[in-house]
Amino acid sequence: MFRTALRNVLAHKARLLMTVLAVMLGVAFVSGTLVFTNTISDALQNSSAKGFDHVDVAVTPEFQKAEGDKVGEEPELTQALVDDSARVPGAASAIGVVSGFTAVADKDGDLIGDGWSTKGGNYWGEKDPRYPLTDGRAPKGEGEILIDSRTAERTGYGVGDTVRMSVDGPVISPKVVGVFTTDDGGVAAGGSLTLFDTATAQKVFGKAGTYDEIDVEAKAGVTQAALKAELDKALPKDLVETTTGEKLADDQAEAIAASMSGMKQGLLVFAGIALFVGTFIIANTFTMLVAQRTKELALMRAVGASRRQVTRSVLIEAFVVGVVAAVTGLLAGIGIGAGMRALMSSMGQVVPDGPLVVSTGTIVAALAVGVLVTMLAAWLPGRRVAKIPPVAAMSSVHATATTKSLVLRNTLGALVSAAGIAVVLAATTMGGTDGQAPMGLGAVLLIIGVFILTPLLSRPLIAAAAPVLRVFGVSGKLARQNSVRNPRRTAATASALMIGLTLITGMTVMAGSLQKSIDKMASAAIEADYVVSMANGNYLSPDVGEKLGGTDGVTAISPLRNSAARIDGDTEYLTGVNGSTIAGLTDLKVEQGAFEVGGTKVVVDGDTAKEKGWKAGSDFTVAYEDGEKQRLTVAGVYEGNDMLSGIMLDNSVLTPHMTDPVDMQVMVKMSDGASSAAKDSLQQALDTNPAIKIQDKKDISNEVAKMFTMMLNMLYGLLAMAVIVAVLGVINTLAMSVFERSQEIGMLRAIGLDRKGIKRMVRLESLVISLFGGVLGIGLGVFFGWAAGELMGSTIATYELVLPWGRMGVFLLLAAAVGVLAALWPARRAARLNMLQAIKAE
């Protein structure tokens, strides 16, 4: 039986090629995902571990929880604590660490790296062991900095050059006095690291005389645990906490692994979709191969082979095909993993250096997935043929499925589909995250139910195309009849395309609807012409607002400040605004009272007012971050959204109670509205600072939409894998169908249908099957897009369903193109069949 199975594999190489390709693509996706995520995770972990080489124990502030009227705060790490740490038994040295955001412009004035990967810090003393100098000397004073060697190489900056940069808004132009090397992963991935002397770093990062962390290095022979114990004895336990370097490295590794798990799971979902779609092709292929060899298998049964042996022979064929596909898929996956890393680097994403990681787990997973998927898909056809009595098989009495089996299938499909619809509809009534799991379950049930029902649905939907097919005469009529002749095969072929288009359509509907809701949110909340903020989302210096306020053409301005406070025993965040201008810079719907901010009068968003039981005219006591209390009055209640919400009060009231006043953003109104000239004048007022964003309402909307667009394009690319597999399925089905109908095609040729007519028949059959799958996929995609939108609408007040008719038309054309392209080879093959040999074929 083993030799027979191998002979059958070698005898049907061309027919099994499509199956090998389908499995190979799915396995390549799985292994490529594992290689890519393992490579990135390993590189990040190695990079972060090197960062702790000079840290045996880290001393960090212990956050003090809010109690009563006291706002929670972080204690300061002073120079005295650094000195105390250096003096404990077993300590070789202690370094005070200061860090923050620095935006460095290249020689063209553009920001180097992404916002969060452009960092700054302090250089400790004359020779900091963390940052070995390759050129120059240590910085001294506010006008000197060090830059990392990678930034120096990328930008061409060197010792003696002047660099334009910003920390919190205003542009400064220090001189480069040295270049250093670092293992920082962000720098390796395209970011930058700028170092000041310690006193300057403390000043520019707003931490005068204090540190973010104290790194203590142990003497030779002293363990990290022993040093930690000594530091715990010497330092105040209620103000600081100590962590060994090993623990920091382990925690960082866990955090990296956790951050990568989401990406890995997402990519593996799409790999699973490709494999799921490929399963239809495998099942189709083996069903047809087994059907063609029914008499041969019946003869084997007649000469003594058992049912198990027949099934086993089919599974052996599947095993061989699976192994070949898995091995080639693994090799392709390694290339995909390397390509994905290179693609991310070219797109400016943070990708640290490191070797390509092909783990044993990846190899085992690729082989297991390829072999198991193939054998599982082939098991049912093998089991089905083994159950056919030898005499019935030889006389071809077994041929078609019974009406009873189709009725059972349709009943099951209707029940599963109804359950799926019910669960999805129930999920739409739930709020936010509560409805996500039920929504996913309902979607899976509905897709499975529709797949089971596809043979039933194929007849009426394909019949709807009959008027169009009549235009093509006999070829069109035959194409329609061939499409519904074997509804199971048509269903399996169309379902592969249906699943891919369901996901693509659903995501397109959601993305378009979200874009519309963001546009509405921006236009509904903001009346200002421009919103100014830092490129990385950090706080702005108050100097920025002052400079903009003195710019020609600016008619109204309001910085937005944020400060923690205590109200009724809870921590709340207050938003400071310019009370005299904020009403004209926003367009928020007032639900109660008046939008009036000034003195002790504040406005509150509806959700906060409801939670606190406030209404227009209500009074409440606030304890500011400096501990002082004040009685405030709610002048009005407004409808908040994701862009503007919370308690707004005048900056003149809030700022005196803030220890370090900084702005989240600044709203600006221009005399002539938003224009390129107005934007240029604001940029010039800020010295064309690369770290600052000046955005109008459209820019804000586009920035958010850019994330969705990038994500959607990535998903299109990932789902293209499923569509490619579906194309292979259509080709496979048509090729098998042509082989099965060789005698019929020969007879058609004999009675006068020419080669063009045969080609047209096969192409139209392929087109009908593909459009059938496309219609089902687009229909399901719209339903899922609507349902997901209902779920999101519970958290996004401006959500509105948008049906992208143009893109859906493109998707339908894509389905048609799949049908036309997939039919090229089978149609050519059918037309080239020898008429007499085809008539004699069994």
Coordinates of N, CA and C in Angstrom, one line a residue, residues 207-389:
K207 N 14.3 69.0 35.8 CA 14.5 68.2 37.0 C 15.7 68.8 37.8
A208 N 15.6 70.1 38.0 CA 16.8 70.8 38.7 C 17.2 70.1 40.0
G209 N 18.4 69.6 40.0 CA 19.0 69.0 41.2 C 18.5 67.6 41.6
T210 N 17.7 67.0 40.7 CA 17.2 65.7 40.9 C 17.5 64.7 39.8
Y211 N 17.2 63.4 40.0 CA 17.5 62.4 39.0 C 16.3 61.5 38.8
D212 N 16.2 60.8 37.7 CA 15.2 59.9 37.4 C 15.5 58.5 38.0
E213 N 16.8 58.2 38.1 CA 17.2 56.9 38.6 C 18.6 57.0 39.1
I214 N 19.0 56.1 40.0 CA 20.4 56.0 40.4 C 20.9 54.6 40.1
D215 N 21.9 54.5 39.2 CA 22.5 53.2 38.9 C 23.7 52.9 39.7
V216 N 23.7 51.8 40.5 CA 24.8 51.5 41.4 C 25.6 50.3 40.8
E217 N 26.9 50.4 40.7 CA 27.7 49.2 40.3 C 28.4 48.6 41.5
A218 N 28.4 47.3 41.5 CA 29.0 46.6 42.6 C 30.5 46.4 42.5
K219 N 31.2 46.3 43.6 CA 32.6 46.0 43.6 C 32.8 44.5 43.1
A220 N 34.0 44.2 42.7 CA 34.4 42.9 42.3 C 34.1 41.9 43.4
G221 N 33.4 40.8 43.0 CA 33.1 39.8 44.0 C 31.8 40.0 44.8
V222 N 31.2 41.1 44.7 CA 29.9 41.4 45.4 C 28.8 41.1 44.4
T223 N 27.8 40.3 44.9 CA 26.7 39.9 44.1 C 25.7 41.0 44.0
Q224 N 24.8 41.0 43.0 CA 23.8 42.0 42.9 C 22.8 41.9 44.1
A225 N 22.5 40.7 44.5 CA 21.6 40.5 45.6 C 22.2 41.1 46.9
A226 N 23.5 40.9 47.1 CA 24.1 41.4 48.3 C 24.1 42.9 48.3
L227 N 24.4 43.5 47.2 CA 24.4 45.0 47.0 C 23.0 45.6 47.3
K228 N 22.0 44.9 46.7 CA 20.6 45.3 46.9 C 20.3 45.3 48.4
A229 N 20.7 44.3 49.1 CA 20.4 44.2 50.6 C 21.0 45.4 51.3
E230 N 22.3 45.7 51.0 CA 22.9 46.8 51.6 C 22.2 48.2 51.3
L231 N 21.8 48.3 50.1 CA 21.1 49.6 49.7 C 19.8 49.7 50.4
D232 N 19.1 48.6 50.6 CA 17.8 48.6 51.3 C 18.0 49.0 52.7
K233 N 19.1 48.7 53.3 CA 19.4 49.1 54.7 C 19.7 50.6 54.8
A234 N 20.4 51.1 53.8 CA 20.9 52.5 53.9 C 19.9 53.5 53.4
L235 N 19.0 53.2 52.5 CA 18.1 54.2 51.8 C 16.7 54.1 52.4
P236 N 16.0 55.2 52.4 CA 14.6 55.2 53.0 C 13.7 54.4 52.2
K237 N 13.1 53.3 52.8 CA 12.3 52.4 52.1 C 11.0 53.0 51.6
D238 N 10.5 54.0 52.3 CA 9.2 54.6 51.9 C 9.3 55.6 50.7
L239 N 10.6 55.9 50.3 CA 10.8 56.8 49.2 C 11.3 56.2 48.0
V240 N 12.1 55.1 48.1 CA 12.8 54.5 47.0 C 12.5 53.0 47.0
E241 N 12.7 52.4 45.8 CA 12.8 51.0 45.7 C 14.0 50.6 44.9
T242 N 14.5 49.4 45.2 CA 15.7 48.9 44.5 C 15.4 47.7 43.7
T243 N 16.1 47.6 42.6 CA 15.9 46.4 41.7 C 17.3 46.0 41.1
T244 N 17.6 44.7 41.1 CA 18.8 44.3 40.6 C 18.8 44.4 39.0
G245 N 20.0 44.5 38.5 CA 20.2 44.6 37.0 C 19.6 43.4 36.3
E246 N 19.8 42.2 36.9 CA 19.3 40.9 36.4 C 17.8 41.0 36.3
K247 N 17.1 41.5 37.4 CA 15.7 41.6 37.4 C 15.2 42.6 36.3
L248 N 15.9 43.7 36.2 CA 15.5 44.7 35.2 C 15.6 44.1 33.8
A249 N 16.7 43.3 33.5 CA 16.8 42.7 32.2 C 15.7 41.7 32.0
D250 N 15.4 40.9 33.0 CA 14.3 39.9 32.9 C 13.0 40.5 32.6
D251 N 12.7 41.6 33.4 CA 11.4 42.3 33.2 C 11.3 42.9 31.9
Q252 N 12.4 43.5 31.4 CA 12.4 44.1 30.0 C 12.2 43.0 29.0
A253 N 12.8 41.8 29.2 CA 12.6 40.7 28.2 C 11.2 40.3 28.2
E254 N 10.5 40.2 29.4 CA 9.1 39.8 29.4 C 8.2 40.9 28.8
A255 N 8.6 42.1 29.0 CA 7.8 43.2 28.4 C 7.9 43.2 26.9
I256 N 9.1 42.9 26.4 CA 9.3 42.8 24.9 C 8.5 41.6 24.4
A257 N 8.6 40.5 25.1 CA 7.9 39.3 24.6 C 6.4 39.6 24.6
A258 N 5.9 40.3 25.6 CA 4.5 40.6 25.7 C 4.0 41.5 24.5
S259 N 4.9 42.5 24.3 CA 4.6 43.5 23.2 C 4.6 42.8 21.8
M260 N 5.5 41.8 21.7 CA 5.6 41.1 20.4 C 4.5 40.1 20.2
S261 N 3.9 39.6 21.3 CA 2.9 38.5 21.3 C 1.6 39.0 20.5
G262 N 1.2 40.3 20.7 CA 0.1 40.8 19.9 C 0.3 40.8 18.4
M263 N 1.5 41.2 18.0 CA 1.8 41.2 16.6 C 1.9 39.8 16.1
K264 N 2.5 38.9 16.9 CA 2.6 37.5 16.5 C 1.3 36.9 16.3
Q265 N 0.4 37.1 17.3 CA -1.0 36.5 17.2 C -1.7 37.0 16.0
G266 N -1.6 38.3 15.8 CA -2.3 38.9 14.6 C -1.9 38.3 13.3
L267 N -0.5 38.2 13.1 CA 0.0 37.6 11.9 C -0.4 36.2 11.7
L268 N -0.3 35.4 12.9 CA -0.7 34.0 12.8 C -2.2 33.8 12.5
V269 N -3.0 34.8 12.9 CA -4.4 34.7 12.5 C -4.6 34.7 11.0
F270 N -3.8 35.6 10.3 CA -3.9 35.6 8.9 C -3.2 34.4 8.2
A271 N -2.2 33.9 8.9 CA -1.6 32.6 8.4 C -2.7 31.5 8.5
G272 N -3.4 31.5 9.6 CA -4.4 30.5 9.8 C -5.5 30.6 8.7
I273 N -5.9 31.9 8.4 CA -6.9 32.1 7.3 C -6.4 31.5 6.0
A274 N -5.1 31.8 5.7 CA -4.6 31.2 4.4 C -4.6 29.7 4.4
L275 N -4.3 29.1 5.6 CA -4.3 27.6 5.7 C -5.7 27.1 5.6
F276 N -6.7 27.8 6.3 CA -8.1 27.4 6.3 C -8.6 27.4 4.8
V277 N -8.3 28.5 4.1 CA -8.7 28.6 2.7 C -8.0 27.4 1.9
G278 N -6.7 27.2 2.2 CA -6.0 26.1 1.5 C -6.6 24.7 1.8
T279 N -7.2 24.6 3.0 CA -7.8 23.3 3.3 C -8.9 22.9 2.3
F280 N -9.7 23.9 1.8 CA -10.7 23.6 0.8 C -10.1 23.0 -0.5
I281 N -8.9 23.6 -0.9 CA -8.3 23.2 -2.1 C -7.8 21.7 -1.9
I282 N -7.2 21.5 -0.7 CA -6.7 20.1 -0.5 C -7.8 19.1 -0.5
A283 N -8.9 19.4 0.2 CA -10.0 18.5 0.3 C -10.6 18.3 -1.1
N284 N -10.7 19.4 -1.9 CA -11.2 19.3 -3.3 C -10.3 18.4 -4.1
T285 N -9.0 18.7 -4.0 CA -8.0 17.9 -4.8 C -8.1 16.4 -4.5
F286 N -8.1 16.1 -3.3 CA -8.1 14.6 -2.9 C -9.5 14.0 -3.2
T287 N -10.6 14.8 -3.1 CA -11.9 14.3 -3.4 C -11.9 13.9 -4.9
M288 N -11.4 14.8 -5.7 CA -11.4 14.5 -7.2 C -10.4 13.4 -7.6
L289 N -9.2 13.4 -6.9 CA -8.3 12.4 -7.2 C -8.8 11.0 -6.8
V290 N -9.4 10.9 -5.7 CA -10.0 9.7 -5.2 C -11.1 9.2 -6.1
A291 N -12.0 10.2 -6.5 CA -13.1 9.9 -7.4 C -12.6 9.3 -8.7
Q292 N -11.5 9.8 -9.2 CA -11.0 9.4 -10.5 C -10.4 8.0 -10.4
R293 N -10.0 7.6 -9.1 CA -9.4 6.3 -8.9 C -10.3 5.3 -8.2
T294 N -11.6 5.6 -8.2 CA -12.6 4.8 -7.5 C -12.5 3.3 -7.9
K295 N -12.5 3.1 -9.2 CA -12.4 1.7 -9.7 C -11.1 1.0 -9.3
E296 N -10.0 1.8 -9.3 CA -8.7 1.2 -8.9 C -8.8 0.9 -7.5
L297 N -9.3 1.7 -6.6 CA -9.4 1.4 -5.2 C -10.4 0.3 -4.9
A298 N -11.4 0.2 -5.7 CA -12.4 -0.9 -5.6 C -11.7 -2.2 -5.9
L299 N -10.9 -2.2 -6.9 CA -10.2 -3.4 -7.3 C -9.3 -3.8 -6.2
M300 N -8.6 -2.9 -5.5 CA -7.7 -3.2 -4.4 C -8.5 -3.8 -3.2
R301 N -9.8 -3.2 -3.0 CA -10.6 -3.8 -2.0 C -11.0 -5.3 -2.4
A302 N -11.3 -5.5 -3.7 CA -11.7 -6.8 -4.1 C -10.6 -7.9 -4.0
V303 N -9.3 -7.4 -4.1 CA -8.3 -8.4 -4.0 C -7.7 -8.5 -2.5
G304 N -8.4 -7.9 -1.6 CA -8.1 -8.1 -0.2 C -7.7 -6.9 0.7
A305 N -7.6 -5.7 0.1 CA -7.3 -4.5 0.9 C -8.5 -4.1 1.8
S306 N -8.2 -3.8 3.0 CA -9.3 -3.4 3.9 C -9.6 -1.9 3.8
R307 N -10.7 -1.5 4.4 CA -11.0 -0.1 4.4 C -9.9 0.8 5.0
R308 N -9.3 0.3 6.1 CA -8.3 1.1 6.7 C -7.1 1.2 5.8
Q309 N -6.8 0.1 5.0 CA -5.6 0.2 4.1 C -5.9 1.2 3.0
V310 N -7.1 1.3 2.5 CA -7.4 2.2 1.5 C -7.3 3.6 2.0
T311 N -7.9 3.9 3.2 CA -7.8 5.2 3.8 C -6.4 5.6 4.1
R312 N -5.6 4.6 4.6 CA -4.2 4.8 4.9 C -3.4 5.2 3.6
S313 N -3.7 4.6 2.5 CA -3.0 4.9 1.3 C -3.2 6.3 0.9
V314 N -4.5 6.8 1.0 CA -4.8 8.2 0.7 C -4.0 9.1 1.7
L315 N -4.0 8.8 3.0 CA -3.3 9.6 4.0 C -1.8 9.6 3.7
I316 N -1.2 8.5 3.2 CA 0.2 8.4 2.9 C 0.5 9.4 1.8
E317 N -0.4 9.5 0.8 CA -0.2 10.5 -0.3 C -0.2 11.9 0.3
A318 N -1.2 12.1 1.2 CA -1.3 13.4 1.8 C -0.1 13.7 2.6
F319 N 0.5 12.7 3.3 CA 1.7 12.9 4.1 C 2.9 13.4 3.2
V320 N 3.1 12.7 2.1 CA 4.2 13.0 1.2 C 4.0 14.4 0.7
V321 N 2.8 14.8 0.2 CA 2.5 16.1 -0.3 C 2.7 17.1 0.8
G322 N 2.3 16.8 2.1 CA 2.4 17.8 3.2 C 3.9 18.0 3.5
V323 N 4.7 17.0 3.5 CA 6.1 17.1 3.9 C 6.8 18.0 2.8
V324 N 6.5 17.8 1.5 CA 7.1 18.6 0.5 C 6.7 20.0 0.6
A325 N 5.4 20.2 0.9 CA 4.9 21.6 1.0 C 5.4 22.3 2.2
A326 N 5.6 21.5 3.3 CA 6.0 22.1 4.6 C 7.5 22.5 4.5
V327 N 8.3 21.7 3.9 CA 9.7 22.0 3.8 C 9.9 23.2 2.9
T328 N 9.3 23.3 1.7 CA 9.4 24.4 0.8 C 8.8 25.7 1.5
G329 N 7.7 25.5 2.2 CA 7.1 26.6 2.9 C 8.0 27.2 4.0
L330 N 8.7 26.3 4.7 CA 9.6 26.7 5.7 C 10.7 27.6 5.1
L331 N 11.3 27.1 4.0 CA 12.4 27.9 3.4 C 11.9 29.2 2.9
A332 N 10.7 29.2 2.3 CA 10.1 30.5 1.8 C 9.8 31.4 3.0
G333 N 9.4 30.8 4.2 CA 9.0 31.6 5.4 C 10.3 32.3 5.9
I334 N 11.4 31.6 5.9 CA 12.6 32.2 6.3 C 12.9 33.5 5.5
G335 N 12.7 33.4 4.2 CA 12.9 34.5 3.3 C 11.9 35.6 3.6
I336 N 10.6 35.2 3.9 CA 9.6 36.2 4.3 C 9.9 36.9 5.5
G337 N 10.4 36.2 6.5 CA 10.8 36.8 7.8 C 11.9 37.9 7.6
A338 N 12.9 37.5 6.8 CA 14.0 38.5 6.5 C 13.4 39.7 5.8
G339 N 12.5 39.4 4.8 CA 12.0 40.5 4.0 C 11.1 41.4 4.8
M340 N 10.3 40.9 5.8 CA 9.5 41.7 6.6 C 10.3 42.7 7.5
R341 N 11.5 42.1 8.0 CA 12.3 43.0 8.8 C 12.9 44.1 8.0
A342 N 13.3 43.8 6.7 CA 13.9 44.8 5.8 C 12.8 45.8 5.5
L343 N 11.6 45.4 5.3 CA 10.5 46.3 4.9 C 10.2 47.2 6.0
M344 N 10.2 46.7 7.3 CA 9.9 47.6 8.4 C 11.0 48.7 8.5
S345 N 12.2 48.3 8.3 CA 13.3 49.2 8.4 C 13.2 50.3 7.3
S346 N 12.8 49.9 6.1 CA 12.6 50.9 5.0 C 11.5 51.8 5.3
M347 N 10.5 51.4 6.1 CA 9.3 52.2 6.4 C 9.6 53.1 7.6
G348 N 10.8 53.1 8.1 CA 11.2 53.9 9.3 C 10.8 53.4 10.6
Q349 N 10.4 52.1 10.7 CA 10.1 51.5 12.0 C 11.3 51.1 12.8
V350 N 11.2 51.1 14.1 CA 12.3 50.8 14.9 C 12.6 49.3 14.9
V351 N 13.7 48.9 14.2 CA 14.1 47.5 14.1 C 15.6 47.4 14.4
P352 N 15.9 46.9 15.6 CA 17.3 46.8 16.0 C 18.1 45.8 15.2
D353 N 19.4 45.9 15.2 CA 20.3 44.9 14.5 C 20.2 43.6 15.3
G354 N 20.5 42.5 14.5 CA 20.6 41.2 15.1 C 20.5 40.1 14.1
P355 N 20.9 38.9 14.4 CA 20.9 37.8 13.4 C 19.4 37.3 13.2
L356 N 19.2 36.7 12.1 CA 17.9 36.1 11.8 C 17.8 34.8 12.7
V357 N 16.7 34.7 13.4 CA 16.5 33.6 14.3 C 15.5 32.6 13.8
V358 N 16.0 31.4 13.5 CA 15.2 30.3 13.0 C 15.3 29.2 14.1
S359 N 14.3 29.2 15.0 CA 14.3 28.4 16.2 C 13.8 27.0 15.9
T360 N 14.1 26.0 16.7 CA 13.6 24.6 16.6 C 12.1 24.6 16.6
G361 N 11.5 25.5 17.4 CA 10.1 25.6 17.5 C 9.5 26.0 16.2
T362 N 10.1 26.9 15.5 CA 9.6 27.4 14.2 C 9.6 26.2 13.2
I363 N 10.7 25.5 13.2 CA 10.9 24.3 12.2 C 9.8 23.3 12.5
V364 N 9.6 22.9 13.8 CA 8.7 21.9 14.2 C 7.2 22.4 13.8
A365 N 7.0 23.7 14.1 CA 5.6 24.2 13.9 C 5.3 24.2 12.4
A366 N 6.3 24.6 11.5 CA 6.1 24.6 10.1 C 5.8 23.2 9.6
L367 N 6.6 22.2 10.0 CA 6.4 20.9 9.5 C 5.1 20.3 10.0
A368 N 4.8 20.5 11.3 CA 3.6 20.0 11.9 C 2.3 20.6 11.2
V369 N 2.4 21.9 11.0 CA 1.2 22.6 10.4 C 1.0 22.1 8.9
G370 N 2.1 22.0 8.2 CA 2.0 21.6 6.8 C 1.4 20.2 6.7
V371 N 2.0 19.2 7.4 CA 1.6 17.8 7.3 C 0.2 17.6 7.9
L372 N -0.1 18.2 9.1 CA -1.4 17.9 9.7 C -2.5 18.5 8.9
V373 N -2.4 19.7 8.4 CA -3.4 20.4 7.6 C -3.7 19.5 6.4
T374 N -2.7 19.1 5.7 CA -2.9 18.3 4.5 C -3.5 16.9 4.8
M375 N -3.1 16.3 5.8 CA -3.6 14.9 6.2 C -5.1 15.1 6.7
L376 N -5.4 16.1 7.5 CA -6.7 16.3 8.0 C -7.7 16.5 6.8
A377 N -7.2 17.4 5.8 CA -8.1 17.7 4.7 C -8.3 16.5 3.8
A378 N -7.3 15.6 3.7 CA -7.4 14.4 2.9 C -8.1 13.2 3.6
W379 N -8.3 13.3 4.9 CA -8.8 12.2 5.6 C -10.3 11.9 5.2
L380 N -11.1 12.9 5.1 CA -12.5 12.7 4.8 C -12.7 12.1 3.4
P381 N -12.1 12.6 2.4 CA -12.2 11.9 1.1 C -11.8 10.5 1.1
G382 N -10.7 10.2 1.8 CA -10.2 8.8 1.9 C -11.1 7.9 2.7
R383 N -11.7 8.4 3.7 CA -12.7 7.6 4.5 C -13.9 7.4 3.7
R384 N -14.4 8.4 3.0 CA -15.6 8.3 2.2 C -15.5 7.2 1.1
V385 N -14.3 7.2 0.4 CA -14.2 6.2 -0.7 C -14.0 4.8 -0.2
A386 N -13.4 4.7 1.0 CA -13.1 3.4 1.6 C -14.5 2.8 2.0
K387 N -15.5 3.5 2.2 CA -16.8 3.0 2.7 C -17.6 2.5 1.5
I388 N -17.2 2.8 0.2 CA -18.0 2.4 -1.0 C -17.7 0.9 -1.2
P389 N -18.8 0.1 -1.3 CA -18.6 -1.3 -1.6 C -17.9 -1.5 -2.9

